[in-house]
Amino acid sequence: MAYDVARIRSGFPSLESGWAQFDGPGGTQTPRAVGEAVASVLTGPLSNRGTIGVSEERAEAAVHGFRLAMADFANAHPRGIVQGRSATQLTYDFSRHLPKGWGPGDEVIVTSLDHDSNVRPWVQAAERVGATVRWAEFDPATGELPVEAVTSLLGDRTRLVAVTGASNLIGTMPDVAAIASAAHAVGALVWVDGVHFSAHELPDLDALGADFFTCSPYKFLGPHCGVLVSRPELLETITPDKLLPATDVVPERFEFGTLPYELLAGVTAAVDVLAGLAASGPDRDDDAVTDAAASRRARLQASYAALHEHESRLLARLEAALAELPGVTVHSRAARRTPTLLLTFAGHEASVVTEQLAAGQVLAPSSNFYALEASRRLGLGDDGGLRVGLAPYTDDADIDRLVAGLRATLD
Ligand SMILES: Cc1ncc(COP(=O)(O)O)c(C=O)c1O
């Protein structure tokens, strides 16, 4: 499947800044179509949701469109889509709803590979109710989180397993489906942090075996908010504390206050942009699946397949070039991983390398990126390293500039 990166880049006004953006895992650039969708909903007639007049109907349509788009994106039911301010906020919210029946003797499993937003809320929730936290450790030498590292901790009192779909620090993608199936066998729920995963892999709630899956549209070309994906039947069993006049209907009962209609429209637009990444140009004769008439899910699948190919080729080029540079350690080593590399440098602080790259308008930040336990386990303390993340708009010229910048710094 052809991937026309020049065509894709032309849809991103921000790339005219001239910067090579390798900070996608922190948040991607935003296509014009997404900005226009946000502006259009916000500046057109807009009221609270309802059926009276165009302004209420447009709010209603924004919500409806968002749930359908995210359901296509995650292969889920529209009533299983919950909007929130961020993945962190949604995880914190549910870490208060879910443990209502937990108590001493109950257990939750978290991993040292995860972003802190899928660790601390569960650790603190366990502390509140007197439950026990069990830590699944990844192998810093290989970057792998073996299935047994998690499943060996399961027991009949395990209430929840919180595991990442992909590490935002080193890219590792654990075998979530295998972990979930073992967790379900003992009756535990599975909470998957899909925030980094979704930028590179098209989620499929059923295939992952996730009971809950979080993602953040601003990591995949959308606006700044978070989304929780679950099954409506499961959500029906969870009762959040909520305002008396607020609806008790799922999924709305988990969305506190007025929804940000303009952001919802932006998320829908982002999903549509993603679905068009592999679209045929006017002079192309590609697969029928890229046809506008194909279902959005099918177009998303074709797009992610093309994105995969594009990112794998760029990653192979980058890794080959890094191998030629002196004193570079690449901490991203797992067999299944996203195109996200964590680097440290002999004799050079990562943060200084970041600054030197920035002088050439190349952005590759250094941090632990809130994957605090992972950074420590890799022996990097709280500093982490320099992270290079590929995104749908990354091209060969970006890679060349990054490699030239690193060479100038390290030689
Ligand atoms: C893997 C991962 N999980 C969770 C988060 C937190 O996402 P949010 O900013 O939507 O709370 C991030 C953000 O960087 C992330 O990379």
CSV table of C-alpha atoms and ligand atoms in Angstrom, one decimal:
chain,number,residue,atom,x,y,z
A,1,MET,CA,0.0,0.0,0.0
A,2,ALA,CA,1.5,3.3,-1.0
A,3,TYR,CA,2.1,5.9,1.7
A,4,ASP,CA,2.4,9.4,0.3
A,5,VAL,CA,4.1,11.2,3.1
A,6,ALA,CA,4.5,14.5,1.1
A,7,ARG,CA,0.7,14.6,0.7
A,8,ILE,CA,0.2,13.8,4.3
A,9,ARG,CA,2.6,16.5,5.4
A,10,SER,CA,0.8,19.1,3.3
A,11,GLY,CA,-2.2,18.7,5.7
A,12,PHE,CA,-0.2,19.9,8.7
A,13,PRO,CA,0.3,23.7,8.7
A,14,SER,CA,2.6,23.5,11.8
A,15,LEU,CA,5.2,21.7,9.8
A,16,GLU,CA,5.8,24.9,7.9
A,17,SER,CA,7.7,26.0,11.1
A,18,GLY,CA,10.7,24.0,9.6
A,19,TRP,CA,11.2,21.9,12.8
A,20,ALA,CA,11.7,18.2,12.5
A,21,GLN,CA,9.3,16.9,15.2
A,22,PHE,CA,10.4,13.7,16.9
A,23,ASP,CA,8.2,14.5,20.0
A,24,GLY,CA,5.1,12.6,18.7
A,25,PRO,CA,5.0,10.3,21.8
A,26,GLY,CA,4.5,13.5,23.8
A,27,GLY,CA,1.8,14.8,21.4
A,28,THR,CA,1.6,14.9,17.6
A,29,GLN,CA,1.2,17.9,15.4
A,30,THR,CA,-2.4,18.6,14.4
A,31,PRO,CA,-3.7,18.5,10.9
A,32,ARG,CA,-5.6,21.5,9.4
A,33,ALA,CA,-8.8,19.3,9.1
A,34,VAL,CA,-8.8,18.8,12.9
A,35,GLY,CA,-8.3,22.5,13.7
A,36,GLU,CA,-11.1,23.4,11.2
A,37,ALA,CA,-13.5,20.9,12.7
A,38,VAL,CA,-12.9,22.3,16.2
A,39,ALA,CA,-13.3,25.9,15.0
A,40,SER,CA,-16.4,25.1,13.0
A,41,VAL,CA,-18.3,23.5,15.9
A,42,LEU,CA,-17.2,26.2,18.3
A,43,THR,CA,-18.0,29.2,16.2
A,44,GLY,CA,-21.1,27.8,14.6
A,45,PRO,CA,-24.5,27.8,16.4
A,46,LEU,CA,-23.8,25.7,19.6
A,47,SER,CA,-25.8,25.1,22.8
A,48,ASN,CA,-26.0,22.2,25.2
A,49,ARG,CA,-27.2,18.9,23.8
A,50,GLY,CA,-30.8,18.7,22.8
A,51,THR,CA,-33.3,18.6,20.0
A,52,ILE,CA,-34.5,22.1,19.8
A,53,GLY,CA,-33.0,24.2,17.0
A,54,VAL,CA,-29.8,23.9,15.1
A,55,SER,CA,-27.5,24.9,18.0
A,56,GLU,CA,-28.7,22.0,20.2
A,57,GLU,CA,-28.7,19.6,17.3
A,58,ARG,CA,-25.1,20.5,16.5
A,59,ALA,CA,-24.0,19.7,20.0
A,60,GLU,CA,-25.9,16.4,19.8
A,61,ALA,CA,-24.3,15.6,16.5
A,62,ALA,CA,-20.8,16.3,17.8
A,63,VAL,CA,-21.3,13.8,20.6
A,64,HIS,CA,-22.9,11.2,18.3
A,65,GLY,CA,-20.1,11.6,15.7
A,66,PHE,CA,-17.4,11.3,18.3
A,67,ARG,CA,-18.8,8.0,19.8
A,68,LEU,CA,-19.2,6.5,16.3
A,69,ALA,CA,-15.6,7.5,15.3
A,70,MET,CA,-14.0,6.2,18.4
A,71,ALA,CA,-16.1,3.0,18.2
A,72,ASP,CA,-14.7,2.5,14.7
A,73,PHE,CA,-11.2,3.3,15.9
A,74,ALA,CA,-11.2,0.8,18.7
A,75,ASN,CA,-13.6,-1.8,17.3
A,76,ALA,CA,-16.0,-1.2,20.1
A,77,HIS,CA,-19.6,-0.2,20.8
A,78,PRO,CA,-20.4,3.6,20.7
A,79,ARG,CA,-22.0,3.2,24.2
A,80,GLY,CA,-18.6,2.0,25.4
A,81,ILE,CA,-16.9,5.3,24.6
A,82,VAL,CA,-16.3,7.7,27.5
A,83,GLN,CA,-14.7,11.1,27.0
A,84,GLY,CA,-12.5,12.7,29.6
A,85,ARG,CA,-10.0,15.5,30.0
A,86,SER,CA,-7.1,13.1,29.7
A,87,ALA,CA,-6.2,9.4,30.1
A,88,THR,CA,-4.8,10.3,33.5
A,89,GLN,CA,-8.0,11.8,34.6
A,90,LEU,CA,-10.1,8.9,33.3
A,91,THR,CA,-7.8,6.4,35.1
A,92,TYR,CA,-8.0,8.4,38.3
A,93,ASP,CA,-11.8,8.5,38.0
A,94,PHE,CA,-12.1,4.8,37.5
A,95,SER,CA,-9.6,4.1,40.3
A,96,ARG,CA,-12.2,5.6,42.6
A,97,HIS,CA,-15.3,3.9,40.9
A,98,LEU,CA,-13.9,0.4,40.6
A,99,PRO,CA,-12.5,-0.4,44.1
A,100,LYS,CA,-15.9,0.2,45.8
A,101,GLY,CA,-16.1,-3.5,46.5
A,102,TRP,CA,-12.4,-4.1,47.2
A,103,GLY,CA,-10.9,-4.6,50.6
A,104,PRO,CA,-8.0,-6.1,52.5
A,105,GLY,CA,-6.8,-9.3,50.9
A,106,ASP,CA,-7.7,-8.1,47.4
A,107,GLU,CA,-4.9,-7.5,45.0
A,108,VAL,CA,-4.0,-5.3,42.0
A,109,ILE,CA,-1.2,-5.9,39.6
A,110,VAL,CA,0.8,-3.0,38.1
A,111,THR,CA,4.0,-3.0,36.0
A,112,SER,CA,7.3,-1.2,36.1
A,113,LEU,CA,7.0,-0.7,32.3
A,114,ASP,CA,4.0,1.6,32.6
A,115,HIS,CA,3.5,5.3,32.5
A,116,ASP,CA,2.8,6.5,36.0
A,117,SER,CA,-0.8,7.3,35.1
A,118,ASN,CA,-1.5,3.5,34.9
A,119,VAL,CA,0.5,2.9,38.2
A,120,ARG,CA,-0.1,5.5,40.8
A,121,PRO,CA,-3.9,5.7,40.6
A,122,TRP,CA,-4.1,1.9,41.3
A,123,VAL,CA,-1.4,2.0,44.0
A,124,GLN,CA,-3.2,4.8,45.8
A,125,ALA,CA,-6.6,3.1,45.3
A,126,ALA,CA,-5.2,-0.1,46.9
A,127,GLU,CA,-3.8,1.9,49.8
A,128,ARG,CA,-7.2,3.5,50.4
A,129,VAL,CA,-9.0,0.2,50.7
A,130,GLY,CA,-6.2,-1.9,52.2
A,131,ALA,CA,-5.6,-4.0,49.1
A,132,THR,CA,-2.2,-5.4,48.1
A,133,VAL,CA,-0.2,-4.1,45.1
A,134,ARG,CA,1.8,-6.7,43.2
A,135,TRP,CA,4.6,-5.4,40.8
A,136,ALA,CA,5.3,-7.1,37.5
A,137,GLU,CA,8.8,-6.3,36.5
A,138,PHE,CA,10.1,-5.9,32.9
A,139,ASP,CA,13.6,-7.1,32.0
A,140,PRO,CA,15.8,-4.0,31.5
A,141,ALA,CA,18.3,-6.0,29.4
A,142,THR,CA,15.8,-7.0,26.8
A,143,GLY,CA,13.1,-4.4,27.4
A,144,GLU,CA,10.6,-7.2,27.5
A,145,LEU,CA,7.7,-7.6,29.9
A,146,PRO,CA,7.2,-11.4,29.6
A,147,VAL,CA,3.7,-12.7,30.0
A,148,GLU,CA,4.7,-14.8,33.0
A,149,ALA,CA,6.0,-11.7,34.8
A,150,VAL,CA,2.4,-10.7,35.1
A,151,THR,CA,0.5,-14.0,35.1
A,152,SER,CA,2.8,-15.5,37.9
A,153,LEU,CA,1.3,-12.9,40.2
A,154,LEU,CA,-2.3,-13.7,39.5
A,155,GLY,CA,-4.4,-15.3,42.2
A,156,ASP,CA,-8.1,-15.7,43.0
A,157,ARG,CA,-8.0,-12.4,44.9
A,158,THR,CA,-6.6,-10.4,41.9
A,159,ARG,CA,-9.2,-7.7,41.2
A,160,LEU,CA,-7.4,-5.8,38.4
A,161,VAL,CA,-4.4,-6.0,36.1
A,162,ALA,CA,-3.1,-2.7,34.9
A,163,VAL,CA,-0.8,-3.1,31.9
A,164,THR,CA,0.4,-0.9,29.1
A,165,GLY,CA,-0.3,-1.6,25.4
A,166,ALA,CA,3.0,0.0,24.6
A,167,SER,CA,5.7,1.7,26.7
A,168,ASN,CA,5.9,5.4,25.9
A,169,LEU,CA,9.6,5.2,27.1
A,170,ILE,CA,11.1,2.3,25.1
A,171,GLY,CA,8.2,1.2,22.9
A,172,THR,CA,7.8,-2.3,24.2
A,173,MET,CA,4.5,-3.9,23.4
A,174,PRO,CA,3.7,-6.7,25.9
A,175,ASP,CA,1.4,-9.6,24.8
A,176,VAL,CA,-1.7,-8.0,26.3
A,177,ALA,CA,-4.1,-10.6,24.9
A,178,ALA,CA,-2.2,-13.4,26.6
A,179,ILE,CA,-2.1,-11.5,29.9
A,180,ALA,CA,-5.8,-10.6,29.6
A,181,SER,CA,-6.8,-14.1,29.0
A,182,ALA,CA,-5.0,-15.4,32.1
A,183,ALA,CA,-6.3,-12.5,34.1
A,184,HIS,CA,-9.9,-13.3,33.0
A,185,ALA,CA,-9.4,-16.9,34.0
A,186,VAL,CA,-9.1,-15.8,37.6
A,187,GLY,CA,-11.9,-13.3,37.3
A,188,ALA,CA,-9.7,-10.1,37.3
A,189,LEU,CA,-10.4,-7.0,35.2
A,190,VAL,CA,-7.8,-5.8,32.7
A,191,TRP,CA,-7.0,-2.1,32.4
A,192,VAL,CA,-4.9,-1.3,29.3
A,193,ASP,CA,-3.1,2.0,28.8
A,194,GLY,CA,-3.3,2.4,25.1
A,195,VAL,CA,-2.1,6.0,24.9
A,196,HIS,CA,1.2,5.2,23.2
A,197,PHE,CA,-0.1,2.1,21.5
A,198,SER,CA,-2.8,3.8,19.6
A,199,ALA,CA,-0.4,6.1,17.8
A,200,HIS,CA,1.1,3.1,16.0
A,201,GLU,CA,-1.3,0.2,16.3
A,202,LEU,CA,-5.0,0.3,15.5
A,203,PRO,CA,-6.7,-0.9,18.7
A,204,ASP,CA,-9.2,-3.7,18.8
A,205,LEU,CA,-10.9,-4.0,22.2
A,206,ASP,CA,-11.8,-7.7,21.7
A,207,ALA,CA,-8.5,-8.8,20.2
A,208,LEU,CA,-6.6,-7.2,23.1
A,209,GLY,CA,-9.0,-8.7,25.6
A,210,ALA,CA,-9.1,-5.4,27.4
A,211,ASP,CA,-12.0,-4.6,29.8
A,212,PHE,CA,-10.9,-0.9,29.8
A,213,PHE,CA,-8.6,0.7,27.2
A,214,THR,CA,-7.5,4.4,27.5
A,215,CYS,CA,-6.1,6.5,24.7
A,216,SER,CA,-5.4,10.2,24.2
A,217,PRO,CA,-6.4,11.7,20.8
A,218,TYR,CA,-3.6,14.3,21.0
A,219,LYS,CA,-1.2,11.4,20.5
A,220,PHE,CA,-2.8,10.5,17.2
A,221,LEU,CA,-3.4,13.8,15.5
A,222,GLY,CA,-6.4,14.9,17.5
A,223,PRO,CA,-7.1,17.5,20.2
A,224,HIS,CA,-6.1,17.4,23.8
A,225,CYS,CA,-8.5,15.1,25.6
A,226,GLY,CA,-8.7,11.4,26.7
A,227,VAL,CA,-11.0,8.5,25.8
A,228,LEU,CA,-11.9,5.4,27.7
A,229,VAL,CA,-13.1,2.4,25.7
A,230,SER,CA,-15.0,-0.4,27.4
A,231,ARG,CA,-18.0,-2.6,26.9
A,232,PRO,CA,-21.4,-1.1,27.7
A,233,GLU,CA,-22.5,-4.1,29.7
A,234,LEU,CA,-19.5,-3.8,31.9
A,235,LEU,CA,-20.0,0.0,32.3
A,236,GLU,CA,-23.6,-0.7,33.4
A,237,THR,CA,-22.2,-2.6,36.4
A,238,ILE,CA,-20.1,0.4,37.6
A,239,THR,CA,-21.7,3.2,39.6
A,240,PRO,CA,-19.7,6.4,39.9
A,241,ASP,CA,-20.5,9.1,42.5
A,242,LYS,CA,-22.4,11.7,40.5
A,243,LEU,CA,-24.6,14.7,40.7
A,244,LEU,CA,-28.3,14.0,41.4
A,245,PRO,CA,-29.7,15.7,38.3
A,246,ALA,CA,-27.0,14.2,36.0
A,247,THR,CA,-28.1,11.3,33.8
A,248,ASP,CA,-27.6,7.8,34.9
A,249,VAL,CA,-27.3,6.5,31.4
A,250,VAL,CA,-24.1,4.8,30.1
A,251,PRO,CA,-21.6,6.2,29.0
A,252,GLU,CA,-22.8,9.7,30.0
A,253,ARG,CA,-22.8,8.9,33.7
A,254,PHE,CA,-19.0,8.7,33.6
A,255,GLU,CA,-18.6,12.1,31.9
A,256,PHE,CA,-18.9,14.7,34.5
A,257,GLY,CA,-20.2,18.1,33.5
A,258,THR,CA,-20.7,19.5,30.0
A,259,LEU,CA,-18.8,17.8,27.2
A,260,PRO,CA,-16.3,19.8,25.1
A,261,TYR,CA,-18.3,19.5,21.9
A,262,GLU,CA,-15.6,21.2,19.8
A,263,LEU,CA,-12.9,18.7,21.0
A,264,LEU,CA,-15.3,15.8,20.2
A,265,ALA,CA,-15.6,17.1,16.6
A,266,GLY,CA,-11.8,17.4,16.5
A,267,VAL,CA,-11.4,13.7,17.6
A,268,THR,CA,-13.8,12.7,14.9
A,269,ALA,CA,-11.8,14.6,12.3
A,270,ALA,CA,-8.6,13.1,13.6
A,271,VAL,CA,-10.0,9.6,13.1
A,272,ASP,CA,-11.1,10.5,9.6
A,273,VAL,CA,-7.6,11.9,8.8
A,274,LEU,CA,-6.1,8.6,10.1
A,275,ALA,CA,-8.6,6.7,8.0
A,276,GLY,CA,-7.4,8.6,4.9
A,277,LEU,CA,-3.6,8.1,5.5
A,278,ALA,CA,-3.5,5.4,2.8
A,279,ALA,CA,-6.2,7.0,0.6
A,280,SER,CA,-5.6,6.9,-3.1
A,281,GLY,CA,-4.8,10.1,-4.8
A,282,PRO,CA,-6.8,11.2,-7.9
A,283,ASP,CA,-4.3,9.5,-10.2
A,284,ARG,CA,-3.9,6.3,-8.2
A,285,ASP,CA,-5.4,2.9,-8.6
A,286,ASP,CA,-4.9,1.4,-5.2
A,287,ASP,CA,-6.9,-1.3,-3.4
A,288,ALA,CA,-10.6,-0.9,-3.2
A,289,VAL,CA,-10.3,-0.8,0.6
A,290,THR,CA,-8.9,2.7,0.4
A,291,ASP,CA,-12.1,3.8,-1.4
A,292,ALA,CA,-14.1,6.4,0.4
A,293,ALA,CA,-17.0,4.0,0.3
A,294,ALA,CA,-15.2,1.3,2.3
A,295,SER,CA,-16.2,1.3,6.0
A,296,ARG,CA,-14.2,3.6,8.2
A,297,ARG,CA,-12.8,0.7,10.2
A,298,ALA,CA,-11.6,-1.0,6.9
A,299,ARG,CA,-9.9,2.3,5.9
A,300,LEU,CA,-8.3,2.7,9.3
A,301,GLN,CA,-6.9,-0.9,8.9
A,302,ALA,CA,-5.5,-0.1,5.5
A,303,SER,CA,-4.0,3.2,6.8
A,304,TYR,CA,-2.4,1.6,9.8
A,305,ALA,CA,-0.9,-1.1,7.6
A,306,ALA,CA,0.6,1.5,5.4
A,307,LEU,CA,1.7,3.6,8.4
A,308,HIS,CA,3.4,0.5,9.8
A,309,GLU,CA,5.3,0.0,6.6
A,310,HIS,CA,6.4,3.6,6.4
A,311,GLU,CA,7.5,3.8,10.0
A,312,SER,CA,9.3,0.4,9.9
A,313,ARG,CA,11.3,1.6,6.9
A,314,LEU,CA,12.3,4.9,8.6
A,315,LEU,CA,13.1,3.1,11.9
A,316,ALA,CA,15.4,0.6,10.1
A,317,ARG,CA,17.2,3.6,8.5
A,318,LEU,CA,17.5,5.4,11.8
A,319,GLU,CA,18.7,2.3,13.7
A,320,ALA,CA,21.4,1.6,11.0
A,321,ALA,CA,22.6,5.2,11.2
A,322,LEU,CA,22.7,5.1,15.1
A,323,ALA,CA,24.8,2.0,15.0
A,324,GLU,CA,27.5,3.9,13.2
A,325,LEU,CA,27.6,6.7,15.8
A,326,PRO,CA,30.0,6.6,18.7
A,327,GLY,CA,28.8,6.0,22.2
A,328,VAL,CA,25.0,5.7,21.6
A,329,THR,CA,23.0,3.3,23.7
A,330,VAL,CA,19.6,2.4,22.4
A,331,HIS,CA,17.4,1.2,25.3
A,332,SER,CA,14.5,0.1,23.0
A,333,ARG,CA,15.1,-3.5,22.3
A,334,ALA,CA,12.0,-5.6,22.7
A,335,ALA,CA,11.0,-7.8,19.8
A,336,ARG,CA,7.5,-6.2,19.4
A,337,ARG,CA,7.7,-2.4,19.8
A,338,THR,CA,6.6,0.9,18.4
A,339,PRO,CA,9.0,3.1,16.4
A,340,THR,CA,10.1,5.0,19.6
A,341,LEU,CA,13.7,4.9,20.6
A,342,LEU,CA,15.2,5.9,24.0
A,343,LEU,CA,18.8,7.0,23.7
A,344,THR,CA,21.6,7.8,26.1
A,345,PHE,CA,25.1,8.9,25.1
A,346,ALA,CA,28.6,8.1,26.6
A,347,GLY,CA,30.1,11.4,27.8
A,348,HIS,CA,27.0,13.5,26.9
A,349,GLU,CA,24.0,14.3,29.0
A,350,ALA,CA,20.8,13.5,27.0
A,351,SER,CA,19.3,16.9,27.9
A,352,VAL,CA,22.4,18.6,26.4
A,353,VAL,CA,22.1,16.6,23.2
A,354,THR,CA,18.4,17.7,23.1
A,355,GLU,CA,19.5,21.3,23.2
A,356,GLN,CA,22.1,20.9,20.5
A,357,LEU,CA,19.6,19.2,18.2
A,358,ALA,CA,17.2,22.1,18.9
A,359,ALA,CA,19.8,24.5,17.6
A,360,GLY,CA,19.2,22.8,14.2
A,361,GLN,CA,15.4,22.8,14.6
A,362,VAL,CA,15.2,19.2,15.5
A,363,LEU,CA,13.0,18.4,18.5
A,364,ALA,CA,13.8,15.3,20.4
A,365,PRO,CA,13.1,15.9,24.2
A,366,SER,CA,14.8,14.2,27.1
A,367,SER,CA,13.0,13.1,30.2
A,368,ASN,CA,11.6,10.1,32.0
A,369,PHE,CA,8.3,11.0,30.3
A,370,TYR,CA,6.5,10.0,33.5
A,371,ALA,CA,7.5,6.3,32.9
A,372,LEU,CA,9.3,6.8,36.2
A,373,GLU,CA,9.6,3.2,37.3
A,374,ALA,CA,10.8,2.2,33.9
A,375,SER,CA,13.5,4.9,33.8
A,376,ARG,CA,14.7,3.8,37.2
A,377,ARG,CA,14.7,0.1,36.3
A,378,LEU,CA,16.8,0.9,33.2
A,379,GLY,CA,19.4,2.4,35.5
A,380,LEU,CA,18.7,5.9,34.3
A,381,GLY,CA,17.4,7.2,37.6
A,382,ASP,CA,14.8,9.9,37.2
A,383,ASP,CA,16.5,11.5,34.1
A,384,GLY,CA,15.4,9.0,31.5
A,385,GLY,CA,17.0,9.7,28.2
A,386,LEU,CA,16.5,11.3,24.8
A,387,ARG,CA,13.4,10.0,23.0
A,388,VAL,CA,13.0,9.8,19.3
A,389,GLY,CA,9.4,9.1,18.2
A,390,LEU,CA,8.2,8.7,14.7
A,391,ALA,CA,4.8,10.0,13.6
A,392,PRO,CA,2.7,9.8,10.5
A,393,TYR,CA,4.3,12.9,9.1
A,394,THR,CA,7.9,11.9,9.7
A,395,ASP,CA,9.9,11.6,6.5
A,396,ASP,CA,13.4,10.7,5.3
A,397,ALA,CA,14.6,14.3,5.4
A,398,ASP,CA,13.6,14.4,9.2
A,399,ILE,CA,15.7,11.3,9.8
A,400,ASP,CA,18.6,12.8,7.9
A,401,ARG,CA,18.5,16.0,9.9
A,402,LEU,CA,18.3,14.0,13.2
A,403,VAL,CA,21.3,11.8,12.3
A,404,ALA,CA,23.3,14.8,11.1
A,405,GLY,CA,22.6,16.7,14.3
A,406,LEU,CA,23.6,13.7,16.4
A,407,ARG,CA,26.7,13.1,14.4
A,408,ALA,CA,27.8,16.8,14.8
A,409,THR,CA,27.2,16.5,18.6
A,410,LEU,CA,28.8,13.1,19.2
A,411,ASP,CA,31.8,13.0,16.7
B,1,LIG,C1,1.8,5.6,27.7
B,1,LIG,C2,1.1,6.9,28.3
B,1,LIG,N1,0.1,6.7,29.1
B,1,LIG,C3,-0.6,7.8,29.7
B,1,LIG,C4,-0.2,9.0,29.3
B,1,LIG,C5,-1.0,10.2,29.9
B,1,LIG,O1,-1.9,10.6,29.0
B,1,LIG,P1,-2.8,11.9,29.3
B,1,LIG,O2,-1.9,13.1,29.0
B,1,LIG,O3,-3.9,11.8,28.3
B,1,LIG,O4,-3.2,11.8,30.7
B,1,LIG,C6,0.8,9.3,28.4
B,1,LIG,C7,1.2,10.6,28.1
B,1,LIG,O5,2.4,10.9,27.7
B,1,LIG,C8,1.5,8.2,27.9
B,1,LIG,O6,2.5,8.3,27.0
